[in-house]
PDB file of C-alpha atoms in Angstrom:
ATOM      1  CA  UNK Y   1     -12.097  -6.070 -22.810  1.00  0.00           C
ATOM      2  CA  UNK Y   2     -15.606  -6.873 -22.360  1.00  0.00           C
ATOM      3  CA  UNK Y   3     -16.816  -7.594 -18.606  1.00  0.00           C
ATOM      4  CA  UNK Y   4     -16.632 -11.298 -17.582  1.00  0.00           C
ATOM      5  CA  UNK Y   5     -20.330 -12.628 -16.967  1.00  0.00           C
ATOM      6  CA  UNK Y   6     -20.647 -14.534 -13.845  1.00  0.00           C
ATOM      7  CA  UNK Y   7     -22.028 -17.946 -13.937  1.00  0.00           C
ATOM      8  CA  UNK Y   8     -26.184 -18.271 -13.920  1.00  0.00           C
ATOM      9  CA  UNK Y   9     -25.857 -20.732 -10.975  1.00  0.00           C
ATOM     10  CA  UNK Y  10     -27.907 -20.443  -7.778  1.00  0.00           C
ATOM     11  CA  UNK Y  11     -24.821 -20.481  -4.930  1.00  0.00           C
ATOM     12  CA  UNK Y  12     -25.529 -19.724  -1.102  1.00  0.00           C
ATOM     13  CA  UNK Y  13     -24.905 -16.033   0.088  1.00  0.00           C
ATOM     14  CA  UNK Y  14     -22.118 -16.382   2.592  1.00  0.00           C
ATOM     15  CA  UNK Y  15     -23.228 -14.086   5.656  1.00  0.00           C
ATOM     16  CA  UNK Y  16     -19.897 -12.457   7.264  1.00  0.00           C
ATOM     17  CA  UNK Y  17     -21.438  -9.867   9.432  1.00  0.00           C
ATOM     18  CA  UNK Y  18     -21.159  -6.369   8.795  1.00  0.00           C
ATOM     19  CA  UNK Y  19     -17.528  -5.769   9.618  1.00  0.00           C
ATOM     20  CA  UNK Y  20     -16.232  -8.298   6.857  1.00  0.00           C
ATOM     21  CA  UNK Y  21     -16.400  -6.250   3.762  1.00  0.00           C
ATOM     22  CA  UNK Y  22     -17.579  -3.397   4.781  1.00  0.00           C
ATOM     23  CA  UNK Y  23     -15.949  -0.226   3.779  1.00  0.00           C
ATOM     24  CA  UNK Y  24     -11.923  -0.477   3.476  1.00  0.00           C
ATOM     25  CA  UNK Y  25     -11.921   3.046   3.149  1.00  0.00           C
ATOM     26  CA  UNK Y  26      -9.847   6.056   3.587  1.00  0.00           C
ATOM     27  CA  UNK Y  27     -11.673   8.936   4.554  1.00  0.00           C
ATOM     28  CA  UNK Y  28     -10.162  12.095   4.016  1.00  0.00           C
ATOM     29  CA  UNK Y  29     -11.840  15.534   4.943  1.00  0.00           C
ATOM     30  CA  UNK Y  30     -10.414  19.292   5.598  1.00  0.00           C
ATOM     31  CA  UNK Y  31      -9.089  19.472   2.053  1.00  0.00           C
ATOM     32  CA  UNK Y  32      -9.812  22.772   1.057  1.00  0.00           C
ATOM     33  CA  UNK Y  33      -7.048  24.725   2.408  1.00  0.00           C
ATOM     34  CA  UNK Y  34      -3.777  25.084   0.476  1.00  0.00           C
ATOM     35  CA  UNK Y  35      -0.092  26.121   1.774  1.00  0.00           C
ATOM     36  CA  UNK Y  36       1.332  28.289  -0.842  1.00  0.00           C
ATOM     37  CA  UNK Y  37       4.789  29.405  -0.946  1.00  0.00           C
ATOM     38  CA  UNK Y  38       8.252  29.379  -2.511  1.00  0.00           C
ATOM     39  CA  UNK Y  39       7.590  25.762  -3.231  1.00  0.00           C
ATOM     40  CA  UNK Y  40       3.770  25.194  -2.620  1.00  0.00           C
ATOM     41  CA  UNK Y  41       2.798  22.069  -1.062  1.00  0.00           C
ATOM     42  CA  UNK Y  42      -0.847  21.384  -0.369  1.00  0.00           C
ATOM     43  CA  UNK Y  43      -1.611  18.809   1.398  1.00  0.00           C
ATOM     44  CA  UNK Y  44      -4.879  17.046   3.167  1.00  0.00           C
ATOM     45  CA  UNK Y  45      -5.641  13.521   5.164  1.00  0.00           C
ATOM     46  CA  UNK Y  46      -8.645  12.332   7.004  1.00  0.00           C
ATOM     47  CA  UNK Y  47      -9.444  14.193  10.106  1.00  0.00           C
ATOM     48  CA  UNK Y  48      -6.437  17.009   9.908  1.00  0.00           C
ATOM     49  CA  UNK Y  49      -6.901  20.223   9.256  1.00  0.00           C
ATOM     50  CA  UNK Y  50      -4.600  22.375   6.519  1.00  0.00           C
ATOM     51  CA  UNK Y  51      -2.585  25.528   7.344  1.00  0.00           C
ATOM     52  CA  UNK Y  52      -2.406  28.108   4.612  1.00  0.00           C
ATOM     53  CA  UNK Y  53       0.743  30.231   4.131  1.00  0.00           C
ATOM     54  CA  UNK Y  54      -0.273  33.348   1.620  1.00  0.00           C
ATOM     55  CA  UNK Y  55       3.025  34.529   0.810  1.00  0.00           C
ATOM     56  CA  UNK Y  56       5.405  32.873  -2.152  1.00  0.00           C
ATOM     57  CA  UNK Y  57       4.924  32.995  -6.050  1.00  0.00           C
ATOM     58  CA  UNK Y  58       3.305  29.250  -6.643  1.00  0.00           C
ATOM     59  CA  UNK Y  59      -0.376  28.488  -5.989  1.00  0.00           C
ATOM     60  CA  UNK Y  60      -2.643  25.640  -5.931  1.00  0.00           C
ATOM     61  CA  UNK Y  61      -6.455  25.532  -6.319  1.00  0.00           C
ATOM     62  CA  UNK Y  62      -8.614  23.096  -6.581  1.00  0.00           C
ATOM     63  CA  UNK Y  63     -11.724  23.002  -8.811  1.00  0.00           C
ATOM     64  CA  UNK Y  64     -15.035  24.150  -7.044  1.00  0.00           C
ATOM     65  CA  UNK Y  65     -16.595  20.418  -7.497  1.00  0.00           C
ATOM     66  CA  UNK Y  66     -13.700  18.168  -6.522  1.00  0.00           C
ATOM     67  CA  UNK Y  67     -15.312  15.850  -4.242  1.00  0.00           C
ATOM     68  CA  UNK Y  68     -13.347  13.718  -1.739  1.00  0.00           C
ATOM     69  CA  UNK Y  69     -14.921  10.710  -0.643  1.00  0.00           C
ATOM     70  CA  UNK Y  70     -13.421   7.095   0.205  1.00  0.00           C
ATOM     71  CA  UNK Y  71     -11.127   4.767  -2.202  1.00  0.00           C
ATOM     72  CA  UNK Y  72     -14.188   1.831  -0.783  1.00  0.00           C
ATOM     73  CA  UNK Y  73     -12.940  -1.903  -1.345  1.00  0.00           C
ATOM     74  CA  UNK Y  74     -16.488  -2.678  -1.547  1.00  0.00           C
ATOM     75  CA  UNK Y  75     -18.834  -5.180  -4.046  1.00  0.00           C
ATOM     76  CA  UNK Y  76     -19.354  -4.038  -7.393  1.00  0.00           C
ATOM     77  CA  UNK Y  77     -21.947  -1.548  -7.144  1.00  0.00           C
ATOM     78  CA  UNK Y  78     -25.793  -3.311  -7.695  1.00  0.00           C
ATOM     79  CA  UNK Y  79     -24.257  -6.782  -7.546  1.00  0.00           C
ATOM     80  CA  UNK Y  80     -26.880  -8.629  -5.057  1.00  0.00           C
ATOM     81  CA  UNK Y  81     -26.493 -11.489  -6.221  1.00  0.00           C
ATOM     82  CA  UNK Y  82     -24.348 -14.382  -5.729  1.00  0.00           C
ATOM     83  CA  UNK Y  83     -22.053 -15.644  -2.255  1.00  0.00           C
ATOM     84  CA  UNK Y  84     -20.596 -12.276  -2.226  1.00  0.00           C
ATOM     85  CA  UNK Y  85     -22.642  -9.629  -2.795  1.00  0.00           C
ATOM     86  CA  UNK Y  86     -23.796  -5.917  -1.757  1.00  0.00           C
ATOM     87  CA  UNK Y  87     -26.008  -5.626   1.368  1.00  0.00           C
ATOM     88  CA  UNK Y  88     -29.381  -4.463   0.531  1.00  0.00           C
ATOM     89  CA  UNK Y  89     -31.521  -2.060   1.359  1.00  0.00           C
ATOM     90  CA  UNK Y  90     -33.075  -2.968   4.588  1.00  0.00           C
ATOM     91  CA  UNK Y  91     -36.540  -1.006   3.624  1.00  0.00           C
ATOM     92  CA  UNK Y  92     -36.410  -2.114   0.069  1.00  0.00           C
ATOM     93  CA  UNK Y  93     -35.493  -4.718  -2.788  1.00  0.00           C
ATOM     94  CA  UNK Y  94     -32.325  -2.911  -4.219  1.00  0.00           C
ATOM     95  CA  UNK Y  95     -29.136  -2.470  -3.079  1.00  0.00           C
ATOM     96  CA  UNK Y  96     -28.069   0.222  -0.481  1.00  0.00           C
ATOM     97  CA  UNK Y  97     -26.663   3.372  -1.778  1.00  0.00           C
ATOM     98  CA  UNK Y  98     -23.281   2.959  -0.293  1.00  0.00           C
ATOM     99  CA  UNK Y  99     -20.265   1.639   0.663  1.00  0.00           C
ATOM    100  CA  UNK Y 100     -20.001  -0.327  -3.311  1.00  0.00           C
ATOM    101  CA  UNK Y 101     -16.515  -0.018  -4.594  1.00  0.00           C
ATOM    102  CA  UNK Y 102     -14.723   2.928  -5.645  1.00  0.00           C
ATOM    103  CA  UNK Y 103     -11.301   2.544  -6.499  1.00  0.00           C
ATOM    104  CA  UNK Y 104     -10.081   5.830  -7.751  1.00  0.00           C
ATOM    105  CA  UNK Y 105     -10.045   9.608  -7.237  1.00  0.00           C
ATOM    106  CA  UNK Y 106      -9.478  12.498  -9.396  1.00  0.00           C
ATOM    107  CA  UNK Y 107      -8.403  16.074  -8.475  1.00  0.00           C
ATOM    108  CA  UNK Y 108      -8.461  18.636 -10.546  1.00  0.00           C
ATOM    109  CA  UNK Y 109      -7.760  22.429 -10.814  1.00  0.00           C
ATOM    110  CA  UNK Y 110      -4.663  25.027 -11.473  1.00  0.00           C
ATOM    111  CA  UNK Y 111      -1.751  25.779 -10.617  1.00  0.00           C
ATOM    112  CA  UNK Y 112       0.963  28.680 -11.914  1.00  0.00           C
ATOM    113  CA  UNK Y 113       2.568  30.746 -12.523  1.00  0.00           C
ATOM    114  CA  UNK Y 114       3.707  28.542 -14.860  1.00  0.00           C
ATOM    115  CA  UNK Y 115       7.218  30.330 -15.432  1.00  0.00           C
ATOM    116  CA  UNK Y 116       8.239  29.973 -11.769  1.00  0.00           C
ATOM    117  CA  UNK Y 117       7.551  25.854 -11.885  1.00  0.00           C
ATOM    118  CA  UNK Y 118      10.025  23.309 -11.786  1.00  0.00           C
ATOM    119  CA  UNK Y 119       8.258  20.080 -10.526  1.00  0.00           C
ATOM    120  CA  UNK Y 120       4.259  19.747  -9.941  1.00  0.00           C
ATOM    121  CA  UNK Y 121       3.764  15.682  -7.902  1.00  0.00           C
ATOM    122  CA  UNK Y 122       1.015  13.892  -6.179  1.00  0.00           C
ATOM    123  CA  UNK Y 123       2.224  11.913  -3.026  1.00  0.00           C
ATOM    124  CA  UNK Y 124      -0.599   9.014  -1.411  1.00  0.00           C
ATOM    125  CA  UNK Y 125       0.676   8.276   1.855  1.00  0.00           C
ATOM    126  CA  UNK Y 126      -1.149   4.418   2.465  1.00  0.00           C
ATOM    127  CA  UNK Y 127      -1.220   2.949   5.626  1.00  0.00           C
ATOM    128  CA  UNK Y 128       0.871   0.199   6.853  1.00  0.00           C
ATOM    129  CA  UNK Y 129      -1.073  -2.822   6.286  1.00  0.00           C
ATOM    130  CA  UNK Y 130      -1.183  -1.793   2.533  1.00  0.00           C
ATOM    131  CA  UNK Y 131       2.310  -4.052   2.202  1.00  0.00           C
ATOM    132  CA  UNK Y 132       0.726  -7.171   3.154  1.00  0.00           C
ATOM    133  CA  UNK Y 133      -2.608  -6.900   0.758  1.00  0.00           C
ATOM    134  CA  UNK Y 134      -0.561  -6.061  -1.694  1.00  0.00           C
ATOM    135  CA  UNK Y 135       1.882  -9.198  -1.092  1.00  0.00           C
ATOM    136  CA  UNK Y 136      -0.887 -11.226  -0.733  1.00  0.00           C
ATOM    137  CA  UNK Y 137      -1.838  -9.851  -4.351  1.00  0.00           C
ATOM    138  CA  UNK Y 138      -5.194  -8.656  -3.153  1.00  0.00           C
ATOM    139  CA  UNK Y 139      -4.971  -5.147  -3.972  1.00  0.00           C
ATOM    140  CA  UNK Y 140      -2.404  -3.510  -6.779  1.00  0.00           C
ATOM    141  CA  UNK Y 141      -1.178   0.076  -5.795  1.00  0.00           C
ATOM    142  CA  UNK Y 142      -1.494   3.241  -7.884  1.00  0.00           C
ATOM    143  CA  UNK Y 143       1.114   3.937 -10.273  1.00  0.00           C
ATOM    144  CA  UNK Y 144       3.803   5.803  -9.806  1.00  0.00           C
ATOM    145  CA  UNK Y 145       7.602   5.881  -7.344  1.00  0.00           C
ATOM    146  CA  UNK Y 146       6.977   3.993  -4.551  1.00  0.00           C
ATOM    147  CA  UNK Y 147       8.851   4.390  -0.995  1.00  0.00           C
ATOM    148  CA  UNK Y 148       8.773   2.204   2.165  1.00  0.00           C
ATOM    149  CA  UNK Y 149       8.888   4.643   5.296  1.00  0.00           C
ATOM    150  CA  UNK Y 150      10.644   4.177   8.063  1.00  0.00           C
ATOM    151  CA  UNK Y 151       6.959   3.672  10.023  1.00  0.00           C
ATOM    152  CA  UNK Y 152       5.929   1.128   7.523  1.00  0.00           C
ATOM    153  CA  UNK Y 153       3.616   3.409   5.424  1.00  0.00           C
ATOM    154  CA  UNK Y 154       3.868   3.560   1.332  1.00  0.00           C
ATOM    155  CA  UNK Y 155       4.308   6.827  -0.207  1.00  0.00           C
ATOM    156  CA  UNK Y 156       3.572   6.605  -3.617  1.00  0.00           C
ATOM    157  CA  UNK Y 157       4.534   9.566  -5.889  1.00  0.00           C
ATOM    158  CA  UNK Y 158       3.527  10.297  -9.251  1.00  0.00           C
ATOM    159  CA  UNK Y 159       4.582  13.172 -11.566  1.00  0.00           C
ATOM    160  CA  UNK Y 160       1.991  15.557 -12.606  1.00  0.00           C
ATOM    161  CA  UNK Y 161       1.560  16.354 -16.191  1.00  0.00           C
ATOM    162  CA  UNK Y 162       0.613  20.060 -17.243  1.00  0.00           C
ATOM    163  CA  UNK Y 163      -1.225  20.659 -20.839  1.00  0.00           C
ATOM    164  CA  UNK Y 164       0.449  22.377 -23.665  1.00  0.00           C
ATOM    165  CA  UNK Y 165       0.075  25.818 -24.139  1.00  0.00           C
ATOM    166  CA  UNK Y 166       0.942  29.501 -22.906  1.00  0.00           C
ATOM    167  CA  UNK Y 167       4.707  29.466 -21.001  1.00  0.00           C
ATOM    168  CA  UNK Y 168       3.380  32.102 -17.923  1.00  0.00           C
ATOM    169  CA  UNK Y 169       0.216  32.394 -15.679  1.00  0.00           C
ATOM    170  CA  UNK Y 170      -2.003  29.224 -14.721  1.00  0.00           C
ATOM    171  CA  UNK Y 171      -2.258  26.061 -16.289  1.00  0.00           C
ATOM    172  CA  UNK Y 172      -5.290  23.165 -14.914  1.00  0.00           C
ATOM    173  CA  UNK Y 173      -4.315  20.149 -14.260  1.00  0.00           C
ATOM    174  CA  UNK Y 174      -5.528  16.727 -13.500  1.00  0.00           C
ATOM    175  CA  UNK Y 175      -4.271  13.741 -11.621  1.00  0.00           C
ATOM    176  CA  UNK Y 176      -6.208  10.324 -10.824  1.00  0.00           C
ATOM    177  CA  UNK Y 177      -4.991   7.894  -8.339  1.00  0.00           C
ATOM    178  CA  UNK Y 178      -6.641   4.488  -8.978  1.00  0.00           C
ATOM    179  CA  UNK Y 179      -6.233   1.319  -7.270  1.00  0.00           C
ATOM    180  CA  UNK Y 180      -7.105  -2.416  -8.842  1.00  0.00           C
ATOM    181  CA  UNK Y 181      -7.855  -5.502  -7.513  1.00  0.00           C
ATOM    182  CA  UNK Y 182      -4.768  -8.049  -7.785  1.00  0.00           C
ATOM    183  CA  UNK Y 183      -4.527 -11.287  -9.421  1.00  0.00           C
ATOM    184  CA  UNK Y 184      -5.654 -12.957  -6.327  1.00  0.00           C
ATOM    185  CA  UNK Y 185      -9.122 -12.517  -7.985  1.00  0.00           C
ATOM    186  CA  UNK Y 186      -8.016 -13.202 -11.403  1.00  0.00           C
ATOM    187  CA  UNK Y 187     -10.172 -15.216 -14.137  1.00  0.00           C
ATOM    188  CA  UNK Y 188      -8.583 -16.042 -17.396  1.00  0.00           C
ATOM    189  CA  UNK Y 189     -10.931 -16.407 -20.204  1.00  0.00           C
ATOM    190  CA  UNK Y 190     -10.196 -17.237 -24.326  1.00  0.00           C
ATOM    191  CA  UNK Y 191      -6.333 -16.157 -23.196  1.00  0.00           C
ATOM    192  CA  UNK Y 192      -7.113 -13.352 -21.520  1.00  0.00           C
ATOM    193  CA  UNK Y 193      -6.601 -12.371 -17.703  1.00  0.00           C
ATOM    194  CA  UNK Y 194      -8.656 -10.328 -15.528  1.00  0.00           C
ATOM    195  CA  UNK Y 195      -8.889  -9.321 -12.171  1.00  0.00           C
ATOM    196  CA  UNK Y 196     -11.707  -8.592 -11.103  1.00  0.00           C
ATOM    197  CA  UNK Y 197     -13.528  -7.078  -7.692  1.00  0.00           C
ATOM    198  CA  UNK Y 198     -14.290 -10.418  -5.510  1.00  0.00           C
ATOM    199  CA  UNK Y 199     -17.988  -9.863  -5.049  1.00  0.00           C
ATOM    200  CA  UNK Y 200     -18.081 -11.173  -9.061  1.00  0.00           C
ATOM    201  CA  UNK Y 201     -14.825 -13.535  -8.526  1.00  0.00           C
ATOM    202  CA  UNK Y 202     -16.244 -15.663  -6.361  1.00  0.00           C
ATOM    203  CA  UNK Y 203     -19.639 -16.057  -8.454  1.00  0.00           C
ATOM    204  CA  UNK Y 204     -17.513 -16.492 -11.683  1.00  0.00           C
ATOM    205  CA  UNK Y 205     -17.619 -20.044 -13.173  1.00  0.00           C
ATOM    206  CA  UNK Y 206     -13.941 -20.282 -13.928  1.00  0.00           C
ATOM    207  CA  UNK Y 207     -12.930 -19.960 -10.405  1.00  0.00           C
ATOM    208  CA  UNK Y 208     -15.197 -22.840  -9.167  1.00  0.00           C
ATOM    209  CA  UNK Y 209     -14.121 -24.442 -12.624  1.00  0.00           C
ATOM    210  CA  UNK Y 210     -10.322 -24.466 -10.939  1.00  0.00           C
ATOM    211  CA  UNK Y 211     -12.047 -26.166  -7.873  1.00  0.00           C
ATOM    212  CA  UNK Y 212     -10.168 -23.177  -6.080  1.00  0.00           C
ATOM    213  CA  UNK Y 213     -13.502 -22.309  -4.146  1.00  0.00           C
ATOM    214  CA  UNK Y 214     -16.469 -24.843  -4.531  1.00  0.00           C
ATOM    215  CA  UNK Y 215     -19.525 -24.579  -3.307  1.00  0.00           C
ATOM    216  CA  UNK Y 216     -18.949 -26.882  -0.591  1.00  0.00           C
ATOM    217  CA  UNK Y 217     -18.866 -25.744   2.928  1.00  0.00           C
ATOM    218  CA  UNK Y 218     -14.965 -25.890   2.833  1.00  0.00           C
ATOM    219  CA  UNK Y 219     -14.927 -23.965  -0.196  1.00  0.00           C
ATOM    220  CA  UNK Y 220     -17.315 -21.044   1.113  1.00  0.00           C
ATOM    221  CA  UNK Y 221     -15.292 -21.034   4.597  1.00  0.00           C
ATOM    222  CA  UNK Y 222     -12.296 -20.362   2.568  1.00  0.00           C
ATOM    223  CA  UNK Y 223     -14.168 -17.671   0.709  1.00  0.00           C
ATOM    224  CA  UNK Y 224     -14.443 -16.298   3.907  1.00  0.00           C
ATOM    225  CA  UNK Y 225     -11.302 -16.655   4.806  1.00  0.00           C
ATOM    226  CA  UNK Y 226     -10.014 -14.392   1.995  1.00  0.00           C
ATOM    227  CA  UNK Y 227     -12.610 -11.919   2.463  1.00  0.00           C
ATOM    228  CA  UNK Y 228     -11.400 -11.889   5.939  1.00  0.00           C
ATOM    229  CA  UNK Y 229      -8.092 -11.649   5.598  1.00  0.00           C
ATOM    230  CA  UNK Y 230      -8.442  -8.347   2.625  1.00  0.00           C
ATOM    231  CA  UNK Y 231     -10.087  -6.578   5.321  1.00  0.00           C
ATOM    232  CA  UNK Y 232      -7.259  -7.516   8.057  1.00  0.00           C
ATOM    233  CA  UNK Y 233      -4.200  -6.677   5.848  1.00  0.00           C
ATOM    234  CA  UNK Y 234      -5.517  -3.205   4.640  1.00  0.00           C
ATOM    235  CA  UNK Y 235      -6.268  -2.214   8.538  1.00  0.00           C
ATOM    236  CA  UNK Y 236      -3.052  -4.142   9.793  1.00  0.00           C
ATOM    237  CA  UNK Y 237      -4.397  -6.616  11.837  1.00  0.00           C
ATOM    238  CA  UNK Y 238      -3.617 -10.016   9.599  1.00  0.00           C
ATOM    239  CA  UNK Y 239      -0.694 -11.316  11.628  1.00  0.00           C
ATOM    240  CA  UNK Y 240      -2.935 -10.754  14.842  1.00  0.00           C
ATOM    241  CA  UNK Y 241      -5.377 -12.338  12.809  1.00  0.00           C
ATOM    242  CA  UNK Y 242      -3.651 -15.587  11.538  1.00  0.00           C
ATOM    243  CA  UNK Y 243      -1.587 -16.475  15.219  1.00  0.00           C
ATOM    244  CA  UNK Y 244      -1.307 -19.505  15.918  1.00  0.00           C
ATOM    245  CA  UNK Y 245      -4.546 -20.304  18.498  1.00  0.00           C
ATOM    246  CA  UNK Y 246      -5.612 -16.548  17.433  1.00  0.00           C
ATOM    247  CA  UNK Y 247      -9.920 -16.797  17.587  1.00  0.00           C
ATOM    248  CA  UNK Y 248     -10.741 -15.332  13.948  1.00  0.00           C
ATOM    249  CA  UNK Y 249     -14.226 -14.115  15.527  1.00  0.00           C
ATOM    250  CA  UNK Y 250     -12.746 -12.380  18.514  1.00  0.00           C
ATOM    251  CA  UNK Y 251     -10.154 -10.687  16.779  1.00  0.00           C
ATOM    252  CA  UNK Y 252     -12.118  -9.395  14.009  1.00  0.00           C
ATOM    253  CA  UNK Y 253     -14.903  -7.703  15.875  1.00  0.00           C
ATOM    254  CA  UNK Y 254     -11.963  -6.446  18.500  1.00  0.00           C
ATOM    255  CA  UNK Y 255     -11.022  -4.269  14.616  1.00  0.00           C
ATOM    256  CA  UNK Y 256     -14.465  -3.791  13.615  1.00  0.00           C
ATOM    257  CA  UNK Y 257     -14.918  -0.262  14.454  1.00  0.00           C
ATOM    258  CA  UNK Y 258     -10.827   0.767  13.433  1.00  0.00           C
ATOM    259  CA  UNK Y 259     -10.798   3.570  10.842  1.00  0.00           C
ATOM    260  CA  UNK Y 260      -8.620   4.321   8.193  1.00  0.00           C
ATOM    261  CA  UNK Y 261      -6.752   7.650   7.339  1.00  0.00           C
ATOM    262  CA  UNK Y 262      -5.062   8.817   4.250  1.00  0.00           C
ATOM    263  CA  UNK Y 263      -2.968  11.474   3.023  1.00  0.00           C
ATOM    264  CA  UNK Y 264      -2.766  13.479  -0.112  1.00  0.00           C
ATOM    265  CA  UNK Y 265       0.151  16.007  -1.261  1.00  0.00           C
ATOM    266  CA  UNK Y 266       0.009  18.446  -3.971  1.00  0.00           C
ATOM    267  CA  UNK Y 267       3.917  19.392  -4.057  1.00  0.00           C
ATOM    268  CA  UNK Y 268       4.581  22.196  -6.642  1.00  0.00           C
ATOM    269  CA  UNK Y 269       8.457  23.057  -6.519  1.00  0.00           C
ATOM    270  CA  UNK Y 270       9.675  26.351  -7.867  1.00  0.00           C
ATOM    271  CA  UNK Y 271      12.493  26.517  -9.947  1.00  0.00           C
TER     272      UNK Y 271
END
């Protein structure tokens, strides 16, 4: 489907402050070691460090340029336009270079020998305040089996396919995890529905056509609202948030340095 166009309208750039929607991300680092054994798992999260074990018949490597950034829940990437927008470039007239939204990661690279595998998955472990954005329908969750742990975390597990071909030795392989924006910041338009990244929701025409979010002051304070409340959910912080007699300001920049982690597992099981 073709990209919605947001409305040509002049509307006042909210200012939230730079911890409103900033980077939601989850940084992950150290992922170049691999635990290899009987049944290789692999496994790597923000700010942990990866043991290797060398012995067992099942490897994993990864492709030389797999890059591991952030899943950002950022503006679309050169929108500075609009209520919501992407900060600019302090020194210049375009947009800065980062955080702008990036909702998916792909990992690519072998794994064998082929004969000895039974089950190759991908396990994202999300945080805990993943639940309520995705109640909330802000955020919708990579495909695949999803699990509640006992710590409030998501585990989400997805099978990973291998290509056709030779029965023994290595096989590549790819798997992308990918993340959407929920129906929360959906526009429906000649029958269609989309959901689309809020820095263009709240400039589209439809949703001030719904009188959901006018350009009134009410209508941009609920704006910010929202924007505040995505970024509260995702670090876990909305019901601190939202108390009653809770001060929004306080509690937001008590959060505004909190960082995310996340963890990826590369699980191959021998059979």
């Amino acid at each position: 489907m073709a990209r919605l166009t947001k409305n040509g309208y002049k509307r006042k750039m909210i200012v939230f402050g730079a911890f409103l929607f900033m980077s939601i991300a989850l940084t992950v680092t150290g992922f170049a070691a691999w635990v290899m054994s009987t049944n290789a798992k692999s496994e790597g999260a923000g700010n942990v460090e990866v043991g290797v074990v060398a012995e067992g018949n099942l490897t994993i490597t990864l492709d030389d340029d797999v890059e591991f950034g952030n899943f950002s829940f950022e503006p679309v990437q050169g929108d500075i336009s609009g209520r919501v927008r992407q900060e600019k470039d302090p020194d210049g007239e375009g947009p800065l270079v980062a955080p702008y939204e990036n909702l998916s990661l792909t990992i690519s690279g072998k794994v064998g020998p082929v004969e000895y595998l039974d089950t190759f998955t991908c396990e994202i472990v999300l945080p805990q305040g993943f639940a309520k954005a995705v109640e909330l329908n802000y955020i919708v969750l990579p495909e695949g089996t999803q699990t509640t742990n006992s710590d409030g975390t998501i585990s989400i597990v997805k099978e990973i396919s291998l290509p056709a071909g030779a029965a023994t030795g290595e096989k590549e392989f790819e798997v992308t995890i990918e993340f959407g924006w929920g129906s929360a910041f959906q526009v429906i338009e000649g029958g269609a529905a989309e959901n689309l990244n809020p820095s263009e929701y709240f400039d589209h025409e439809l949703s001030f056509a719904a009188d959901k979010y006018p350009d009134t002051a009410e209508g941009n304070a609920n704006v910010k609202k929202v924007l505040e409340d995505l970024r509260a959910c995702v670090y876990n912080y909305y019901t601190e948030l939202n108390a009653d007699g809770a001060n929004r300001e306080d509690v937001i920049s008590d959060h505004k340095d909190d960082v995310l982690k996340y963890k990826v597992v590369l699980t191959a099981t021998a059979n």
